[in-house]
Structures are given as structure tokens and as C-alpha cells.
Amino acid sequence: MKKILVSRRKGETQAIILKDGELESYFIERDNEPPRFVGSIFLARVENILPGMQAAFVDIGREQNAFLQYENKNLRDGQKILVQIAKDAEHYKAARATLNISLSSRKIILLPNTDKINISKKISGNEKVRLKNLVKNFLPANCGVIIRTAAKNSTESELAAEFEKLFKLWQEILSVAEKKKKPSLIYGDSDLVARLVREDFFDCEIFITDNLKVFKRVAELTGKSSKIQFYDGEELFKNFGVDTEIKSLQLKELELPSGGFIVIEKTEALTVVDVNTGKFFGGENLSATVYQTNLEAAELLMKQIRLRNIGGIIIVDFVNMKDDTNKKNLLEHLRTLAQIDRGKVIIVDMTPLGLVEITRNPY
């Protein structure tokens, strides 16, 4: 059972998704922060090719050039190309761009620069085969798609309708780009409220907001659905008992149920997580004590990574384990937890020093 709560106060919009009463996702957009460009498409001009890195800096019409890494593509200085922002600029780091453009709807992601058909890992067996065959019936040449989890049990007409909207949007993007002479924004991805409607609204039981403008906007986007409710009161999140957990997302140190704790430190290059047993001494078996602490830490850190939307390289210093079986089980547990995340998470491995390497591409 899924609930979406959106609170709009003091120049910022906060949104949470509750699943069976538990905090599953958290989002925030502030009016005074630089605009979010992840997912946006720009007409870019190649400025500086770095051939040894298969990369280039590209002018996207903003103060800072974006960094583009590419494969199997011959670029030249001054060339105009369409790129999509994969990661916003941060501190002194340039925004990261990609040539692998994608456009999303609820059930389908359009991949205009490839002919691949990929299907969500959460769909398998006969349903996977059925959906792939349905898409082949209407997919034009040199155009690919990702079939999302929400497409399960969909009809061909439903999938085709979503595809047509995305394909029409792509044609409009190409048309606008063709008329532009200078690097500039061609297509901006949706704001937070619109993304929630696109990604989560149709799977939720109820959508509650304390802001009348948000209420009216969601009603317009969804055809005045009966799922939408206006909350006329104070502290929406506190009313649902999640305000304390949301505040904890700002903390560096977080306690584990057993008495241990984790410390999350974000640096310019990566995020470091340190696991400590703290006051937890367990029983007489030290190996079991350490393993239990690490399992608890895995649960907490994977949830924090998701809720804080941490991206890039994450290094986790678990409490040292000598038992190889426990090490293997911990990695398997992390990979299971990673499947909950809507971002792309890869549990790389455990280093000889016992550090676990994780990479995450934010949503």
C-alpha cells in the first residue's frame, strides 16, 4: 500500500513515498537552488576533445561546460550534438552529459539512438516474452525502448499509446534543435510534482498535499483523480510519524538497533561510510556479533543512500570479518537491498582490506 505526501512550505517542496507505513523515498526541491538539469536535453557544441580519455567538454549554453564521455563515436571540435545531462554540476565539478538519450513515461522509456529492447529485471518468464513481442509490433527501425516494471500485464494498445507520445516528443526535440544556432536547452525534464505523477501516482493508494497549488496541478495532470486529498493542517509529515526520520537524513552519525552506529561522510570524490560496533558487545561469539552489526549496517546504509539520493562512488568500511561465508552473505544481502532502489546500484565487491565498493547512478 503506497501513499505519496507532498508538503510545500517556505520556498521548498518536499515529497515522500510511504510503502506499508515505511519511508521508501524522499525528495526535495528548493526555489533558491540552481535548477536541476538531470534528464534535460541540450544542443551542445564540442569545445575540447580529450582523445586519450574518449571524452570531451561541450558547451551547453551555460556558464560551465559539461563533461561528456563517449564510446564508438568520432567527434570533432565545433561539432553540434544533442546531449542529455546525467549528473548536475556540483561544487567545482562539471555536469556530466551523455549521448545515450532517453525519454521516460510510466511504462516505457524511449531510446532513440539504439535499437535495443530491454525489460525490467522484475519482469520474467512468459510475461517478459509477451511484452517484448508486443513492442516489436509497433517499434520503428533504429529505435529502442526499455519496458518498465509498470508495463506488466499491459495491452499492446496501452504500450503503443505511450510510445507514440514519447516518439512525437523526440521528433519535436529534433525539430527545435535543428532551428537553433547556439548551444541551448532544448528540453527540460519535469519538476518534482510532475515526476511524481509520471513515476508513482498511478501505483499509489492516495496522494496527499498541504498546498492548494500542488493539489490543483496534480488534479489537472491526472484528470481530477479521486486519489488526491488536501491536508488542511500543520506539519503533514509529523501527522504521519515520519518527521523524525526525515530530519535524520541530515545527520552524519546514525545508530543501529543493536547499539552500534554508522558514520556517513560525503567528500568531493566519493562518499565514505564507516561501521562501528559501538556499545554492542553481543554474546560470547565475536564473529556473530560482528556479522550482526554488519547486517544491521547494510540495511540502514542502503536505505540512507536511497533516501539521500547519494550518487557516484560509495566506499563502506564494515567491521572486519574473518569468516568468508559471512563476507559472501553480506555482499548477497547488499545486492538484494540494492534491488529496492530506483537508481542504478552496483555492489562491486569487497577489497582485500574489507572495504565494500558501491556505485550508484541517482534517479
Short mmCIF file of C-alpha atoms in Angstrom, two decimals:
data_model
loop_
_atom_site.label_atom_id
_atom_site.label_comp_id
_atom_site.label_asym_id
_atom_site.label_seq_id
_atom_site.Cartn_x
_atom_site.Cartn_y
_atom_site.Cartn_z
CA MET A 1 0.00 0.00 0.00
CA LYS A 2 1.65 3.21 -1.21
CA LYS A 3 0.99 6.80 -0.15
CA ILE A 4 2.51 9.99 -1.60
CA LEU A 5 2.77 13.04 0.65
CA VAL A 6 3.79 16.45 -0.70
CA SER A 7 4.42 19.47 1.51
CA ARG A 8 5.05 22.90 0.02
CA ARG A 9 6.28 25.45 2.59
CA LYS A 10 8.74 28.37 2.80
CA GLY A 11 10.10 28.17 -0.74
CA GLU A 12 10.66 24.44 -0.91
CA THR A 13 8.74 21.36 -1.96
CA GLN A 14 9.27 18.13 -0.01
CA ALA A 15 7.77 14.81 -1.04
CA ILE A 16 7.84 11.35 0.48
CA ILE A 17 6.57 7.95 -0.56
CA LEU A 18 5.33 5.63 2.17
CA LYS A 19 5.04 1.92 1.48
CA ASP A 20 3.12 -0.06 4.11
CA GLY A 21 3.80 2.79 6.53
CA GLU A 22 7.59 2.79 5.95
CA LEU A 23 9.52 5.68 4.38
CA GLU A 24 10.56 4.43 0.94
CA SER A 25 11.61 7.60 -0.88
CA TYR A 26 12.29 11.24 -0.08
CA PHE A 27 12.63 14.19 -2.48
CA ILE A 28 13.22 17.91 -2.05
CA GLU A 29 13.38 20.88 -4.42
CA ARG A 30 14.25 24.37 -3.18
CA ASP A 31 13.31 27.54 -5.05
CA ASN A 32 16.63 29.27 -4.28
CA GLU A 33 18.83 26.41 -5.51
CA PRO A 34 20.26 26.18 -9.03
CA PRO A 35 17.85 24.49 -11.45
CA ARG A 36 18.01 20.72 -11.75
CA PHE A 37 19.10 19.65 -15.23
CA VAL A 38 19.35 15.85 -14.87
CA GLY A 39 17.31 14.41 -17.73
CA SER A 40 17.32 17.69 -19.68
CA ILE A 41 18.44 17.69 -23.31
CA PHE A 42 20.75 20.36 -24.73
CA LEU A 43 22.04 21.29 -28.13
CA ALA A 44 25.78 21.27 -27.41
CA ARG A 45 28.94 22.26 -29.24
CA VAL A 46 32.12 20.23 -28.82
CA GLU A 47 34.79 22.51 -27.33
CA ASN A 48 37.70 20.37 -26.21
CA ILE A 49 38.27 16.73 -27.15
CA LEU A 50 40.32 14.54 -24.82
CA PRO A 51 41.14 11.60 -27.14
CA GLY A 52 43.09 9.61 -24.55
CA MET A 53 40.01 9.54 -22.30
CA GLN A 54 37.37 9.18 -25.03
CA ALA A 55 35.85 12.33 -23.57
CA ALA A 56 35.21 15.96 -24.38
CA PHE A 57 33.99 19.16 -22.82
CA VAL A 58 30.89 20.52 -24.53
CA ASP A 59 29.33 23.97 -24.46
CA ILE A 60 25.65 23.66 -23.48
CA GLY A 61 24.93 27.39 -23.36
CA ARG A 62 25.52 27.79 -19.64
CA GLU A 63 28.39 29.31 -17.65
CA GLN A 64 30.21 26.00 -17.29
CA ASN A 65 30.81 23.40 -20.00
CA ALA A 66 29.61 19.85 -19.43
CA PHE A 67 31.86 16.77 -19.41
CA LEU A 68 30.97 14.14 -22.00
CA GLN A 69 32.36 10.61 -22.06
CA TYR A 70 31.64 8.59 -25.19
CA GLU A 71 32.37 5.31 -26.95
CA ASN A 72 32.49 4.37 -30.64
CA LYS A 73 31.87 7.93 -31.72
CA ASN A 74 34.07 10.23 -33.77
CA LEU A 75 33.66 13.80 -32.55
CA ARG A 76 35.32 16.96 -33.85
CA ASP A 77 35.82 20.40 -32.36
CA GLY A 78 32.92 22.72 -33.15
CA GLN A 79 30.53 19.86 -33.93
CA LYS A 80 26.92 20.32 -32.79
CA ILE A 81 25.37 17.36 -30.96
CA LEU A 82 22.41 16.58 -28.73
CA VAL A 83 23.33 15.53 -25.19
CA GLN A 84 21.39 14.69 -22.06
CA ILE A 85 22.52 15.65 -18.56
CA ALA A 86 23.21 12.55 -16.45
CA LYS A 87 24.53 14.37 -13.37
CA ASP A 88 24.25 18.02 -12.36
CA ALA A 89 27.29 20.21 -11.76
CA GLU A 90 28.48 20.02 -8.17
CA HIS A 91 30.93 22.39 -6.48
CA TYR A 92 33.88 22.55 -8.90
CA LYS A 93 32.82 19.52 -10.94
CA ALA A 94 31.22 20.00 -14.33
CA ALA A 95 27.87 18.49 -15.17
CA ARG A 96 28.15 15.07 -16.81
CA ALA A 97 26.49 14.61 -20.17
CA THR A 98 25.70 11.55 -22.28
CA LEU A 99 24.91 10.83 -25.91
CA ASN A 100 22.62 7.98 -24.80
CA ILE A 101 19.42 10.00 -24.70
CA SER A 102 16.25 8.59 -23.12
CA LEU A 103 12.70 9.86 -22.65
CA SER A 104 10.52 8.37 -19.93
CA SER A 105 6.85 7.68 -19.44
CA ARG A 106 5.20 5.46 -16.86
CA LYS A 107 5.56 2.14 -18.70
CA ILE A 108 8.16 2.79 -21.40
CA ILE A 109 11.48 4.57 -21.79
CA LEU A 110 12.28 5.60 -25.36
CA LEU A 111 15.89 5.10 -26.51
CA PRO A 112 16.07 6.97 -29.84
CA ASN A 113 19.75 6.27 -30.51
CA THR A 114 19.68 2.49 -30.26
CA ASP A 115 17.63 -0.47 -31.47
CA LYS A 116 17.74 -2.45 -28.22
CA ILE A 117 14.72 -3.73 -26.32
CA ASN A 118 15.43 -4.05 -22.60
CA ILE A 119 12.96 -5.22 -19.98
CA SER A 120 12.81 -4.58 -16.25
CA LYS A 121 14.50 -7.31 -14.20
CA LYS A 122 11.34 -7.51 -12.12
CA ILE A 123 9.50 -8.95 -15.15
CA SER A 124 10.38 -12.51 -16.11
CA GLY A 125 9.16 -15.69 -17.77
CA ASN A 126 6.28 -15.66 -20.24
CA GLU A 127 5.34 -12.07 -19.41
CA LYS A 128 8.80 -10.88 -20.44
CA VAL A 129 8.50 -12.67 -23.80
CA ARG A 130 4.93 -11.41 -24.31
CA LEU A 131 5.83 -7.76 -23.71
CA LYS A 132 8.87 -7.93 -25.96
CA ASN A 133 6.78 -9.34 -28.81
CA LEU A 134 4.11 -6.65 -28.33
CA VAL A 135 6.67 -3.85 -28.56
CA LYS A 136 8.21 -5.32 -31.71
CA ASN A 137 4.83 -4.88 -33.43
CA PHE A 138 5.00 -1.07 -33.35
CA LEU A 139 8.66 -0.20 -32.79
CA PRO A 140 10.22 1.55 -35.83
CA ALA A 141 13.69 0.71 -37.09
CA ASN A 142 16.68 2.23 -35.28
CA CYS A 143 14.64 2.97 -32.17
CA GLY A 144 14.83 1.14 -28.85
CA VAL A 145 12.91 1.01 -25.60
CA ILE A 146 13.12 -0.08 -22.00
CA ILE A 147 9.96 -1.78 -20.81
CA ARG A 148 9.42 -0.71 -17.20
CA THR A 149 8.00 -2.71 -14.29
CA ALA A 150 4.71 -0.79 -14.53
CA ALA A 151 4.17 -2.28 -18.00
CA LYS A 152 3.41 -5.70 -16.55
CA ASN A 153 0.08 -7.07 -17.87
CA SER A 154 -0.33 -4.11 -20.27
CA THR A 155 -2.00 -4.44 -23.65
CA GLU A 156 -0.36 -3.60 -26.96
CA SER A 157 -2.58 -0.53 -27.41
CA GLU A 158 -1.57 0.82 -23.98
CA LEU A 159 2.12 0.43 -24.70
CA ALA A 160 1.77 1.80 -28.24
CA ALA A 161 -0.06 4.90 -26.97
CA GLU A 162 2.75 5.73 -24.53
CA PHE A 163 5.38 5.07 -27.18
CA GLU A 164 3.66 7.38 -29.69
CA LYS A 165 3.67 10.25 -27.19
CA LEU A 166 7.38 9.78 -26.49
CA PHE A 167 8.24 9.38 -30.18
CA LYS A 168 6.31 12.56 -31.02
CA LEU A 169 8.18 14.39 -28.26
CA TRP A 170 11.50 13.18 -29.70
CA GLN A 171 10.55 14.44 -33.17
CA GLU A 172 9.69 17.83 -31.65
CA ILE A 173 13.07 17.93 -29.86
CA LEU A 174 14.88 17.22 -33.14
CA SER A 175 12.85 19.91 -34.91
CA VAL A 176 13.60 22.55 -32.27
CA ALA A 177 17.31 21.63 -32.20
CA GLU A 178 17.56 21.96 -35.97
CA LYS A 179 16.43 25.59 -35.79
CA LYS A 180 18.85 26.57 -33.02
CA LYS A 181 22.16 28.15 -33.94
CA LYS A 182 23.75 28.35 -30.49
CA PRO A 183 24.12 25.80 -27.65
CA SER A 184 20.95 25.93 -25.56
CA LEU A 185 18.38 23.97 -23.57
CA ILE A 186 16.07 22.06 -25.90
CA TYR A 187 14.00 20.01 -23.46
CA GLY A 188 13.74 20.31 -19.67
CA ASP A 189 12.73 17.30 -17.62
CA SER A 190 9.69 17.69 -15.39
CA ASP A 191 9.69 19.33 -11.97
CA LEU A 192 9.24 17.25 -8.80
CA VAL A 193 5.43 17.22 -8.78
CA ALA A 194 5.18 16.22 -12.45
CA ARG A 195 7.78 13.48 -11.97
CA LEU A 196 5.84 12.07 -9.03
CA VAL A 197 2.70 11.93 -11.13
CA ARG A 198 4.55 10.26 -14.00
CA GLU A 199 6.53 7.76 -11.92
CA ASP A 200 4.42 6.95 -8.87
CA PHE A 201 0.89 8.37 -8.88
CA PHE A 202 -0.84 5.54 -10.70
CA ASP A 203 0.58 2.94 -8.33
CA CYS A 204 -0.33 4.78 -5.15
CA GLU A 205 -3.41 4.45 -2.99
CA ILE A 206 -3.61 8.14 -2.10
CA PHE A 207 -1.86 11.45 -2.85
CA ILE A 208 -1.98 13.99 -0.02
CA THR A 209 -0.69 17.58 -0.14
CA ASP A 210 -0.90 20.62 2.15
CA ASN A 211 -0.63 23.09 -0.75
CA LEU A 212 -3.59 24.17 -2.87
CA LYS A 213 -1.46 24.95 -5.96
CA VAL A 214 0.05 21.46 -5.84
CA PHE A 215 -3.43 19.99 -5.32
CA LYS A 216 -4.82 21.78 -8.39
CA ARG A 217 -1.77 20.92 -10.53
CA VAL A 218 -1.97 17.19 -9.73
CA ALA A 219 -5.71 17.29 -10.42
CA GLU A 220 -5.03 18.77 -13.87
CA LEU A 221 -2.30 16.23 -14.65
CA THR A 222 -4.41 13.24 -13.57
CA GLY A 223 -7.89 14.24 -14.66
CA LYS A 224 -9.11 15.19 -11.16
CA SER A 225 -8.47 11.76 -9.70
CA SER A 226 -10.30 10.84 -6.50
CA LYS A 227 -6.95 9.73 -5.04
CA ILE A 228 -5.95 13.36 -4.38
CA GLN A 229 -6.60 14.80 -0.93
CA PHE A 230 -5.90 18.22 0.55
CA TYR A 231 -4.45 18.27 4.06
CA ASP A 232 -5.69 21.36 5.92
CA GLY A 233 -3.48 21.21 8.97
CA GLU A 234 0.00 21.70 10.38
CA GLU A 235 3.07 19.51 9.78
CA LEU A 236 1.86 16.93 7.31
CA PHE A 237 4.88 14.65 7.76
CA LYS A 238 4.62 14.74 11.57
CA ASN A 239 0.99 13.68 11.29
CA PHE A 240 2.19 10.50 9.54
CA GLY A 241 5.01 9.90 12.02
CA VAL A 242 7.94 10.33 9.64
CA ASP A 243 9.23 13.80 10.56
CA THR A 244 11.96 12.44 12.87
CA GLU A 245 13.25 10.04 10.21
CA ILE A 246 13.34 12.83 7.62
CA LYS A 247 15.37 15.03 9.99
CA SER A 248 17.84 12.15 10.45
CA LEU A 249 18.78 12.45 6.78
CA GLN A 250 20.88 15.47 7.74
CA LEU A 251 22.86 13.57 10.40
CA LYS A 252 26.36 12.19 9.88
CA GLU A 253 26.10 9.58 12.65
CA LEU A 254 23.19 7.13 12.86
CA GLU A 255 22.55 4.47 15.49
CA LEU A 256 21.95 0.80 14.77
CA PRO A 257 19.30 -1.22 16.66
CA SER A 258 21.99 -3.26 18.45
CA GLY A 259 23.84 -0.21 19.79
CA GLY A 260 26.41 0.12 17.02
CA PHE A 261 26.41 3.06 14.60
CA ILE A 262 27.39 4.19 11.12
CA VAL A 263 29.02 7.46 10.04
CA ILE A 264 28.32 8.91 6.57
CA GLU A 265 30.88 11.35 5.18
CA LYS A 266 30.44 12.94 1.75
CA THR A 267 33.61 14.22 0.05
CA GLU A 268 34.28 15.80 -3.34
CA ALA A 269 35.28 12.48 -4.89
CA LEU A 270 33.14 9.89 -3.09
CA THR A 271 31.01 9.04 -0.08
CA VAL A 272 32.55 7.08 2.80
CA VAL A 273 30.53 5.03 5.30
CA ASP A 274 32.18 3.74 8.47
CA VAL A 275 30.56 0.94 10.50
CA ASN A 276 31.25 0.64 14.24
CA THR A 277 30.08 -1.87 16.87
CA GLY A 278 29.80 0.94 19.45
CA LYS A 279 28.19 -0.28 22.67
CA PHE A 280 27.19 -3.62 21.16
CA PHE A 281 29.21 -6.48 22.65
CA GLY A 282 26.83 -9.32 21.77
CA GLY A 283 27.36 -12.76 23.28
CA GLU A 284 30.48 -14.81 23.60
CA ASN A 285 30.84 -15.31 19.86
CA LEU A 286 32.73 -12.32 18.44
CA SER A 287 32.21 -13.45 14.83
CA ALA A 288 28.41 -13.50 15.29
CA THR A 289 28.47 -10.07 16.96
CA VAL A 290 30.41 -8.52 14.10
CA TYR A 291 28.23 -10.19 11.46
CA GLN A 292 25.01 -8.98 13.11
CA THR A 293 26.36 -5.43 13.30
CA ASN A 294 27.30 -5.50 9.62
CA LEU A 295 23.88 -6.82 8.58
CA GLU A 296 22.15 -4.05 10.52
CA ALA A 297 24.53 -1.51 8.99
CA ALA A 298 23.80 -2.83 5.48
CA GLU A 299 20.05 -2.29 5.99
CA LEU A 300 20.50 1.23 7.31
CA LEU A 301 23.15 2.46 4.89
CA MET A 302 21.33 1.19 1.78
CA LYS A 303 18.17 2.98 2.93
CA GLN A 304 20.11 6.18 3.68
CA ILE A 305 21.85 6.07 0.29
CA ARG A 306 18.44 5.79 -1.36
CA LEU A 307 16.69 8.47 0.71
CA ARG A 308 19.59 10.94 0.44
CA ASN A 309 19.90 10.12 -3.26
CA ILE A 310 23.68 9.73 -2.98
CA GLY A 311 25.39 9.05 -6.28
CA GLY A 312 28.82 8.15 -7.57
CA ILE A 313 31.34 6.02 -5.68
CA ILE A 314 30.49 4.83 -2.16
CA ILE A 315 33.07 3.05 0.00
CA VAL A 316 31.82 1.18 3.07
CA ASP A 317 34.20 0.17 5.85
CA PHE A 318 32.35 -2.67 7.55
CA VAL A 319 33.62 -4.17 10.79
CA ASN A 320 36.31 -6.66 9.79
CA MET A 321 35.10 -10.25 9.31
CA LYS A 322 37.33 -13.29 9.04
CA ASP A 323 34.62 -15.76 8.06
CA ASP A 324 34.42 -15.99 4.23
CA THR A 325 30.84 -17.27 4.37
CA ASN A 326 29.76 -14.19 6.34
CA LYS A 327 31.52 -11.95 3.81
CA LYS A 328 29.72 -13.66 0.93
CA ASN A 329 26.35 -13.48 2.70
CA LEU A 330 26.82 -9.78 3.45
CA LEU A 331 27.51 -9.00 -0.22
CA GLU A 332 24.46 -11.02 -1.29
CA HIS A 333 22.34 -9.15 1.26
CA LEU A 334 23.57 -5.81 -0.09
CA ARG A 335 22.72 -6.85 -3.66
CA THR A 336 19.21 -7.85 -2.54
CA LEU A 337 18.72 -4.49 -0.84
CA ALA A 338 20.01 -2.68 -3.94
CA GLN A 339 17.08 -4.02 -5.97
CA ILE A 340 14.69 -1.81 -3.97
CA ASP A 341 16.44 1.33 -5.19
CA ARG A 342 15.01 3.13 -8.23
CA GLY A 343 18.53 4.33 -9.02
CA LYS A 344 21.05 2.01 -10.64
CA VAL A 345 23.13 0.45 -7.84
CA ILE A 346 26.06 -1.91 -8.33
CA ILE A 347 27.68 -3.71 -5.41
CA VAL A 348 31.13 -4.02 -6.94
CA ASP A 349 32.96 -6.26 -4.47
CA MET A 350 34.86 -6.40 -1.21
CA THR A 351 38.51 -5.34 -1.36
CA PRO A 352 41.32 -7.31 0.34
CA LEU A 353 41.14 -4.70 3.13
CA GLY A 354 37.47 -5.50 3.73
CA LEU A 355 36.09 -2.34 2.11
CA VAL A 356 32.91 -2.74 0.05
CA GLU A 357 32.76 -0.73 -3.18
CA ILE A 358 29.38 0.51 -4.37
CA THR A 359 28.46 2.68 -7.34
CA ARG A 360 25.10 4.38 -7.71
CA ASN A 361 23.56 6.36 -10.55
CA PRO A 362 20.86 8.56 -8.93
CA TYR A 363 17.31 8.76 -10.23
#
